[in-house]
Coordinates of C-alpha atoms in Angstrom, one line a residue:
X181 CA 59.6 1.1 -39.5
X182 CA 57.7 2.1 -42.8
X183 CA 56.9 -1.6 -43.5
X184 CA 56.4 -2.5 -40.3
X185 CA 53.8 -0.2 -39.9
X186 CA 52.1 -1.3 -43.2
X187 CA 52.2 -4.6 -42.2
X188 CA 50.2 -4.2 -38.8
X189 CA 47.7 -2.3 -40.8
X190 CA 47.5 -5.2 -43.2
X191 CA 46.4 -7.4 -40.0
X192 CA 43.9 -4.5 -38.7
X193 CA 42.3 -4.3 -42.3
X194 CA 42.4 -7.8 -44.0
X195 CA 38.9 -7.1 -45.5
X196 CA 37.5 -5.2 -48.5
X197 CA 34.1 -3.0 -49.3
X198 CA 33.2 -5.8 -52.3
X199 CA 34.4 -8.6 -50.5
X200 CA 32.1 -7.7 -47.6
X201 CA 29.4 -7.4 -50.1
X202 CA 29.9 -10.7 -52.0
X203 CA 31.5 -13.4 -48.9
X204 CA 29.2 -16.5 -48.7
X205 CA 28.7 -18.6 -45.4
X206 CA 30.9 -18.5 -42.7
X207 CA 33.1 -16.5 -40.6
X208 CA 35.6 -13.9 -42.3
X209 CA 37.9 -12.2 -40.6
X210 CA 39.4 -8.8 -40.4
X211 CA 41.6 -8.6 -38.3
X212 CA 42.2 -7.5 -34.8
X213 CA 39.4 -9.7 -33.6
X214 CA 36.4 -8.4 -36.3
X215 CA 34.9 -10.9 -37.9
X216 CA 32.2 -10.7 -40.3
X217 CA 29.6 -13.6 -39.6
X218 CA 27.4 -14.5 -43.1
X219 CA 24.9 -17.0 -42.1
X220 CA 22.3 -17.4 -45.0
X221 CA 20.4 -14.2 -45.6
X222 CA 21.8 -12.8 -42.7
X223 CA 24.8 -11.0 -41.8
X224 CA 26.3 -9.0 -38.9
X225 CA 30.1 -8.2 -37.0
X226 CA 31.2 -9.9 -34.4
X227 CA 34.1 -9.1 -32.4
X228 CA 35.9 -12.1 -30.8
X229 CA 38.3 -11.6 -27.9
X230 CA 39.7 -12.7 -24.3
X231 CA 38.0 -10.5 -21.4
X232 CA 40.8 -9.2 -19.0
X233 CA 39.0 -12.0 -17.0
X234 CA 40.3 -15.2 -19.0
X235 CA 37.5 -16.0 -20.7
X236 CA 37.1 -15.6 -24.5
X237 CA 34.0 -13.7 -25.5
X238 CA 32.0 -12.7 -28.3
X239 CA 30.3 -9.1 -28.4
X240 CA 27.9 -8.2 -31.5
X241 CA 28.6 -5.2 -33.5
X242 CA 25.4 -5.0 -35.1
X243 CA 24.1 -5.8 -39.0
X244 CA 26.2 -6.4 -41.7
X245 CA 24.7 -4.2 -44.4
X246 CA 25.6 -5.2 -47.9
X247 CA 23.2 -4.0 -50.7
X248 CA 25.7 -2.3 -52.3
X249 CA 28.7 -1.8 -52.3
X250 CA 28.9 1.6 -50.6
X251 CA 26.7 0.0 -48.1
X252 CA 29.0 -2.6 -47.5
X253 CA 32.1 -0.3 -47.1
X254 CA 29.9 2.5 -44.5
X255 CA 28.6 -0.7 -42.4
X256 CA 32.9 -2.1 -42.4
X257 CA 34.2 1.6 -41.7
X258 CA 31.2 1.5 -38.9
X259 CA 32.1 -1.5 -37.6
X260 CA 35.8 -1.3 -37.7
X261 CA 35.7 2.2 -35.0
X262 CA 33.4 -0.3 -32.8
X263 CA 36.3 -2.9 -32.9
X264 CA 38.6 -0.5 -31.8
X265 CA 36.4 0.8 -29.2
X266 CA 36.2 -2.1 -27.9
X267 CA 39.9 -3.2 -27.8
X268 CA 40.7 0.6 -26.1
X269 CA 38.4 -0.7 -23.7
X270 CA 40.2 -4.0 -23.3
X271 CA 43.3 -2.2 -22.7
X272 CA 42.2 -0.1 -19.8
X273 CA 41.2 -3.8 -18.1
X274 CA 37.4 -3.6 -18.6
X275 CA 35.4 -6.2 -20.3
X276 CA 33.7 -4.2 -23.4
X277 CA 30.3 -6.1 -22.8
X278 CA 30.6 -5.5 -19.6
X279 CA 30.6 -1.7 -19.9
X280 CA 28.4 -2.0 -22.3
X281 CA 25.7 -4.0 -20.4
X282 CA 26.3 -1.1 -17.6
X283 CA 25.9 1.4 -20.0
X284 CA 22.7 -0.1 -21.6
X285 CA 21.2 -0.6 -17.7
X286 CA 22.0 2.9 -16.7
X287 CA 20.0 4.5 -19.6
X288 CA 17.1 2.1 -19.3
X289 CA 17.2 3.7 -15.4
X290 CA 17.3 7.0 -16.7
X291 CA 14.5 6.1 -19.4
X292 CA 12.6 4.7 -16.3
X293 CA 12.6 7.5 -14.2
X294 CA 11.8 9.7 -17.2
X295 CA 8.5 7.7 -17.5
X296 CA 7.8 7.5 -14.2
X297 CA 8.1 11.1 -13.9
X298 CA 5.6 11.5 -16.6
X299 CA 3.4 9.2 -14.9
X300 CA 3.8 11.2 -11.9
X301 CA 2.8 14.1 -13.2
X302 CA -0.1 12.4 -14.8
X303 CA -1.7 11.3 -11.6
X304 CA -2.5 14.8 -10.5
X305 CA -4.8 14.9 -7.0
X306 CA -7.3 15.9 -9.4
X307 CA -7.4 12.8 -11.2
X308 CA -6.8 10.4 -8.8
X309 CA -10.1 11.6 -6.9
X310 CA -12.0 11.3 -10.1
X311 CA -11.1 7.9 -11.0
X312 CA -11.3 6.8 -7.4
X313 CA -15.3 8.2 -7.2
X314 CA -15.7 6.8 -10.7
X315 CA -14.8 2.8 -9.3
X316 CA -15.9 3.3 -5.8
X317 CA -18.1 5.9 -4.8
X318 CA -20.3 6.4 -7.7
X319 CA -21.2 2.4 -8.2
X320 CA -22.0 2.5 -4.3
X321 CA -23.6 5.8 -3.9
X322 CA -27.1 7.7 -5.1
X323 CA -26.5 10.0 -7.6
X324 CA -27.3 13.1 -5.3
X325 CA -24.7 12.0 -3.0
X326 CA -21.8 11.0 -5.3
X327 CA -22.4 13.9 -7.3
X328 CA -22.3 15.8 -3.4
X329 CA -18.9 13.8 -3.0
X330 CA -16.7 15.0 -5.6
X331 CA -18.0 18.9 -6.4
X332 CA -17.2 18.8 -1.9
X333 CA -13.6 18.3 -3.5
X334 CA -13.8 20.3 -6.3
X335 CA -14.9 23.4 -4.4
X336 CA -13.0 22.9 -1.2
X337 CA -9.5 21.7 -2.2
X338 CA -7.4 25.0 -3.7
X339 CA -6.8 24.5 -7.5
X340 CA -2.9 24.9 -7.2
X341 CA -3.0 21.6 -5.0
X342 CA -6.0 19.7 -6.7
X343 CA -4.2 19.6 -10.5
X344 CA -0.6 19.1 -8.4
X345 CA 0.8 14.9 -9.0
X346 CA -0.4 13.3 -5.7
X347 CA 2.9 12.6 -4.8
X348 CA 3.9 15.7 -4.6
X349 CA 1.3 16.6 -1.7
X350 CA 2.6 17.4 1.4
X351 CA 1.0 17.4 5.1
X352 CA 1.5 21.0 5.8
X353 CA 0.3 22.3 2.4
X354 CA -2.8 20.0 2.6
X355 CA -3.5 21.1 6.4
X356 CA -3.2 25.3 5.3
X357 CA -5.6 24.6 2.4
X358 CA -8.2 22.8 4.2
X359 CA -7.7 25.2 7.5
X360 CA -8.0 28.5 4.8
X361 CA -11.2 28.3 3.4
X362 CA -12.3 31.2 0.8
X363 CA -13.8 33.9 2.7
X364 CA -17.4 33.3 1.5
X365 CA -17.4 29.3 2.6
X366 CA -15.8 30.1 6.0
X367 CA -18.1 32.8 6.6
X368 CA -20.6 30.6 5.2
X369 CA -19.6 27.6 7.4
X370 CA -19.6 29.9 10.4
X371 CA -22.9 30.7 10.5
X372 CA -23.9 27.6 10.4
X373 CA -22.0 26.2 12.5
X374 CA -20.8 23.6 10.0
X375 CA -16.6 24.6 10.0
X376 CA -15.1 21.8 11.7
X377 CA -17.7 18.8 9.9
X378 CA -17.2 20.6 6.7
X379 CA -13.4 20.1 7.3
X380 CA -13.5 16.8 9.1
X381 CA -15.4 15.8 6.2
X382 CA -13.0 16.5 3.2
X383 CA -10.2 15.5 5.4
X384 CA -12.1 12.0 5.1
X385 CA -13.2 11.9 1.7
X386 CA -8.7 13.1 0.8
X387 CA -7.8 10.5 3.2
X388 CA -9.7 7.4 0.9
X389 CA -8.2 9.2 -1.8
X390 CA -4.9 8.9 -0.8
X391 CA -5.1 5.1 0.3
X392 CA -6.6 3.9 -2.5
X393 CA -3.7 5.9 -4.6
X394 CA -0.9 4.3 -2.1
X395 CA -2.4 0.7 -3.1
X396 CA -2.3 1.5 -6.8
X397 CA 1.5 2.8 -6.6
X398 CA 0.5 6.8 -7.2
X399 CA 1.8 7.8 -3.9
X400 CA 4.2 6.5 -1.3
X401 CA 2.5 8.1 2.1
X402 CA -0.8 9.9 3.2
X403 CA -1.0 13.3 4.1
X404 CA -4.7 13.3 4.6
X405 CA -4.5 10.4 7.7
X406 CA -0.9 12.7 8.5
X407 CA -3.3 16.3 9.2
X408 CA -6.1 13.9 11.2
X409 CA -5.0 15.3 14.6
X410 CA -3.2 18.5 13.6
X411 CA -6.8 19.8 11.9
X412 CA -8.2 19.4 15.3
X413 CA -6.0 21.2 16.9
X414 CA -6.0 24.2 13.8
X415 CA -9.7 24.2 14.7
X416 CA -10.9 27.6 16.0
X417 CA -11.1 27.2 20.3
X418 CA -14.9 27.4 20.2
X419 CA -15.0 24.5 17.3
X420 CA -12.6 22.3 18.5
X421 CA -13.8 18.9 19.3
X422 CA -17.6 19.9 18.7
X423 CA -20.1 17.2 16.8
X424 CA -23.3 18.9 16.0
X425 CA -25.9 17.0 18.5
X426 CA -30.0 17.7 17.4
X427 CA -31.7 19.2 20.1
X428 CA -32.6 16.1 22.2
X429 CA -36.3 17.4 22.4
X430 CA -36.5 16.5 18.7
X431 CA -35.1 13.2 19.0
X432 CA -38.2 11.3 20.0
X433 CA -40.1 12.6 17.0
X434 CA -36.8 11.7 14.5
X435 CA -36.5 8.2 16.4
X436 CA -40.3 7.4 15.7
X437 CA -39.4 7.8 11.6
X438 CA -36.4 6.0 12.0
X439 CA -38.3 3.3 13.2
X440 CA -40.4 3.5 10.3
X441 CA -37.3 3.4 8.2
X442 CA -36.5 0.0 6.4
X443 CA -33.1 -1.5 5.7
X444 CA -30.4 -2.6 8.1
X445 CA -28.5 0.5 8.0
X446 CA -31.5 2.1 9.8
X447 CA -31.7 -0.4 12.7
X448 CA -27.7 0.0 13.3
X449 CA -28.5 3.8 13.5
X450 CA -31.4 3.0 16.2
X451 CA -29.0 0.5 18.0
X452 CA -26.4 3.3 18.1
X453 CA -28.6 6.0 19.6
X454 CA -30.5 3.6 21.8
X455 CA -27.0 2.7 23.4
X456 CA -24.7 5.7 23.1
X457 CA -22.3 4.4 21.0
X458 CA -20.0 4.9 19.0
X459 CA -19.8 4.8 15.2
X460 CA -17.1 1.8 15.2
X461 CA -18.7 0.1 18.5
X462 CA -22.1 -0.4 16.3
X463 CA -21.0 -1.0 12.9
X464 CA -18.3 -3.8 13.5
X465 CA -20.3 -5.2 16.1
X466 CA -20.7 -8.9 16.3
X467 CA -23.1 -11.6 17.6
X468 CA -20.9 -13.8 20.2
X469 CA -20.0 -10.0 21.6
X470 CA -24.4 -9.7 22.9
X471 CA -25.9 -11.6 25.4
X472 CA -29.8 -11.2 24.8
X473 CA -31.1 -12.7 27.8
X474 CA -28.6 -10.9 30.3
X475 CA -29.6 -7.7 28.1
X476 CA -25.8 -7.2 27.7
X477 CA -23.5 -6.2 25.0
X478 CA -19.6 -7.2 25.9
X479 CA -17.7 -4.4 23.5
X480 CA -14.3 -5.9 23.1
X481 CA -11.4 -3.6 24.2
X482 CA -9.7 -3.3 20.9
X483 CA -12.6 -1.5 19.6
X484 CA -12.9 0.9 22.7
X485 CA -11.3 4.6 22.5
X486 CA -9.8 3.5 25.7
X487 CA -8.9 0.2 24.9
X488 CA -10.7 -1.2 27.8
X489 CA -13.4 -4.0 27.7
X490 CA -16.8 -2.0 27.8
X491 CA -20.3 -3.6 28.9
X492 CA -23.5 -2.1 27.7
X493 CA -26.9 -2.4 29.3
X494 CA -29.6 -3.2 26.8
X495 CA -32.7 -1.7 26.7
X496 CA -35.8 -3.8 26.2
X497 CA -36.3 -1.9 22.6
X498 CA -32.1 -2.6 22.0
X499 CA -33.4 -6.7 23.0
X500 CA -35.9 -6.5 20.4
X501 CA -34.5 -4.8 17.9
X502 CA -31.8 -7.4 17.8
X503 CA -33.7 -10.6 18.4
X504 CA -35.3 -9.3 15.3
X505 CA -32.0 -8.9 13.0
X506 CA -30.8 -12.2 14.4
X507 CA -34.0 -13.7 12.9
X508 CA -33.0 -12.4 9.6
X509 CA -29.9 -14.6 9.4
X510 CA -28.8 -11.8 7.3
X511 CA -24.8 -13.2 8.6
X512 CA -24.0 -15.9 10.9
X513 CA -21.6 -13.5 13.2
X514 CA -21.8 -9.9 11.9
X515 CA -24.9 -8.0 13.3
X516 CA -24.8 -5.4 10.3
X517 CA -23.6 -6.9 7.4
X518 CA -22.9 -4.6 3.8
X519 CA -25.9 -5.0 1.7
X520 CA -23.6 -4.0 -1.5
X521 CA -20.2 -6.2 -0.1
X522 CA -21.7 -9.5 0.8
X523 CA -19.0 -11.0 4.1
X524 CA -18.0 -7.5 4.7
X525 CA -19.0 -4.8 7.6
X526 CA -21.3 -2.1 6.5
X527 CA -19.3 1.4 5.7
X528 CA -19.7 4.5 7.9
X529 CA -21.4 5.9 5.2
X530 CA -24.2 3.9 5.2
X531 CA -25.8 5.7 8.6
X532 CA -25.1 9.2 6.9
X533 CA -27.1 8.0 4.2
X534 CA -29.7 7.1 6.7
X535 CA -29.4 10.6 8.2
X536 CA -30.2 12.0 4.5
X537 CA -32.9 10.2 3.9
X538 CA -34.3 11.3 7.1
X539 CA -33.4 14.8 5.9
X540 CA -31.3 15.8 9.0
X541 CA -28.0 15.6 7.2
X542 CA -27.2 19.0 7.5
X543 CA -28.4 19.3 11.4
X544 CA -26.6 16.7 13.2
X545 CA -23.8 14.2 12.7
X546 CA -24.1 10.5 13.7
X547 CA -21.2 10.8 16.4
X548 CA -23.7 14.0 17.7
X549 CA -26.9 12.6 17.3
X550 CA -25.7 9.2 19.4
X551 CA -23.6 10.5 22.0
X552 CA -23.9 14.5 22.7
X553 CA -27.5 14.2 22.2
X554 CA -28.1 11.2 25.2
X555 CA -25.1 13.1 27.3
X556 CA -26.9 16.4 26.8
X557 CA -30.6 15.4 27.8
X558 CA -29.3 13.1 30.6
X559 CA -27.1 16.6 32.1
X560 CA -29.8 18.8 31.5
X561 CA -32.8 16.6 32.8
X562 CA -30.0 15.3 36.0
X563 CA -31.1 11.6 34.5
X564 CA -28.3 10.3 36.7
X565 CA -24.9 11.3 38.5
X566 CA -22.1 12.5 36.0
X567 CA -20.2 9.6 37.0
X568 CA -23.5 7.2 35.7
X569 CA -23.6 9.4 32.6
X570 CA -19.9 9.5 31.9
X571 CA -19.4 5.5 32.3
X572 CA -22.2 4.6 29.9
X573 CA -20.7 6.8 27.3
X574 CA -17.7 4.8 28.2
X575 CA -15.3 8.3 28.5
X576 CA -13.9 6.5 32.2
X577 CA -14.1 2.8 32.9
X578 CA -11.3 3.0 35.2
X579 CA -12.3 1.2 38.9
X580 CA -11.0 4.9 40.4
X581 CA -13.9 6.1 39.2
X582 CA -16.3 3.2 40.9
X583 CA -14.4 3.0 43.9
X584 CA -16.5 4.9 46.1
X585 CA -19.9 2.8 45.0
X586 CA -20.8 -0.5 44.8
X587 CA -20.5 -1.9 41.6
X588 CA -23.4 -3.6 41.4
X589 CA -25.5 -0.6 42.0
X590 CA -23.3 1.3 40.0
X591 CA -23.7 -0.8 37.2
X592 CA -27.7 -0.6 38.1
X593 CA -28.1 2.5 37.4
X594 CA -26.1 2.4 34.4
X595 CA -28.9 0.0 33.5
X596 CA -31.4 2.5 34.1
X597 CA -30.1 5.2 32.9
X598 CA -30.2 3.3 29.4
X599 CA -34.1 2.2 29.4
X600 CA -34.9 5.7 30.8
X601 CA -33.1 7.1 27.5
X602 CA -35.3 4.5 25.5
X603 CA -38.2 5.7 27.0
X604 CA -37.7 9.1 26.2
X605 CA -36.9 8.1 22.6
X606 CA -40.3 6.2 22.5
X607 CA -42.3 9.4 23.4
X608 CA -44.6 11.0 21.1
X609 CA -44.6 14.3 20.1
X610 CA -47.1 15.4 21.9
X611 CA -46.1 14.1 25.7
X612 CA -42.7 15.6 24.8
X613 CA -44.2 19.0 24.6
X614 CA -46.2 18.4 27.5
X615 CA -42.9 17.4 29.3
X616 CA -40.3 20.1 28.5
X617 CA -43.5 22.4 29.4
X618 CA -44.3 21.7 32.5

């Protein structure tokens, strides 16, 4: 038994220290499927065996060091507990480079998720805001505004969520910091009347935020589009669903400089007012969608709140405003075209920066100054019949509502409730005063 046990050693160990040091080209085995491989300069263990497959395979064991002799017998001790390693693993029927493939793919996952962790926790809220107004907002923007843009952020959005990794933010965190402003800004906001724009607002400027960090793989969803609705409703009863409208006996005087006003973002302003419409209506308006000699404007229902086909009557200012753009050529089917993104719609933005320039920023929205404004003076002066008034701002299109008239003189008056709203907008001053006097 003694010699027979010598003997299988023999075969597991056919290899010395010095002769692993001094072997020339080739391969040299020892034993039990290790081979030492000595090609040239180079030198490293193989181990040669049959896979529980059939199929005879060859795993590397790593370098063969052999400076020295003690080199050379540490790399054959090391190399020799890898061999039998592997042959353990043969004998509970697994492929060793198998495992060890699974093995090597399991901690690359592990190393993955530890750096995407880190990465996680790099893109903080915080940073992705900052690095979203440095590419976007601050190239597009005056420096008053962008500067506006991100200190709204800054002083708004609760520290404990604005360093936190975007990914991490959650709807109902976001909607309890934007609904629990400090008690100085909501008192603040209060008095002014400003609470639900000032929140509407950073709800906007979050929600590009969040989309542009979605498209660069920082996020997965976004929480600011998510709170859209829910704000609302979290909006104080006498806020909910208000736009701050100016005073319509002001708007004659604030039309006459925004006539004055240059640019194409003016004219889509004046286009909106003149007609009552929407922000989305106007700026994604196109040419086949106006007929200037019917006076007509087909809004096409996808871009309708009520998803119905709407028809506004043109003015004879709304005709010549537009016969004037068209002669610009400034884009073969887009009315307003970007100025800054040549083939693309003008941004939202653009009319807000109109409303600054004019200096009413801070008294009137463009959703207000379009649509409360006209539905306010037309109510209060009894312009038409609350059915007229409520079809033009295109709240009911719905033939219940028109059932009782006839449509032609229902549409009629629609027409004149339209050019008597220009009118008034073309008023000076002066015959406004006289008018709201008397």
């Amino acid at each position: 038994m003694a010699t027979s046990r010598k003997r299988n050693t023999a075969r597991l160990h056919l290899l010395t220290a010095r002769q692993v040091q001094h072997l020339e080209d080739g391969d040299h085995t020892d034993g039990g499927g290790l081979l030492l491989r000595v090609r040239g300069e180079s030198s490293s263990w193989v181990f040669r065996f049959t896979s529980p497959n059939g199929r005879r395979r060859e795993m590397g064991l790593g370098v063969a060091h052999r400076g020295s002799v003690g080199q050379a017998g540490d790399s054959l001790a090391a190399a020799r507990d890898l061999a039998h390693a592997a042959r353990e693993t043969l004998r509970r029927g697994v492929d060793p480079i198998d495992e060890r493939d699974a093995r090597r793919a399991e901690l690359r996952q592990v190393d993955e998720a530890k750096q995407e962790a880190k990465e996680r926790e790099r893109w903080t809220l915080a940073r992705c805001a900052r690095d979203y107004h440095e590419r976007v907002i601050e190239p597009n923007r005056t420096d008053r505004h962008a500067k506006q843009w991100l200190s709204s952020l800054e002083n708004h959005v609760p520290a404990k969520l604005w360093h936190k990794p975007i990914a991490d933010v959650e709807p109902p965190e976001l909607l309890e910091a934007l609904c629990n402003l400090t008690p100085d800004e909501r008192a603040r906001n209060v008095k002014n009347e400003k609470l639900p724009e000032t929140m509407q607002r950073i709800r906007q400027r979050l929600d590009a935020v969040f989309e542009d960090a979605m498209f660069h793989r920082r996020c997965a969803t976004n929480p600011a589009a998510a709170i859209r609705r829910k704000l609302r409703e979290a909006m104080p009863r006498k806020y909910a669903g208000k736009f701050e409208a100016l005073p319509y006996r002001e708007a004659p005087a604030l039309m006459a400089r925004l006539r004055a006003s240059p640019g194409v973002a003016a004219r889509c302003l004046e286009l909106a007012m003149l007609t009552a419409a929407r922000t989305a209506e106007v700026l994604y308006a196109e040419w086949q969608e106006f007929d200037l000699e019917r006076a007509e404007w087909i809004v096409p229902a996808e871009r309708m709140k009520m998803k119905e086909t709407h028809t506004v009557y043109l003015s004879t200012r709304a005709v010549e405003l537009l016969r004037e753009l068209r002669a610009q050529k400034l884009h073969p089917t887009i009315v307003f075209p970007s100025i800054t993104h040549p083939g693309q719609f003008m941004s939202n933005m653009a009319m807000l920066a109109v409303l600054g320039r004019l200096g009413v920023r801070d008294a009137t929205t463009v959703h207000g100054l379009c649509r409360a404004t006209f539905s306010t003076w037309a109510n209060d002066t009894e312009a038409a019949r609350p059915d007229v008034i409520e079809a033009c701002l295109a709240h009911n299109e719905a033939d219940r509502v028109r059932a009782a008239y006839n449509r032609a003189e229902f549409n009629r008056q629609r027409r004149e409730l339209l050019a008597a709203w220009s009118e008034y907008l073309s008023l000076p001053a002066a015959r406004v005063i006289d008018l709201h006097a008397a």
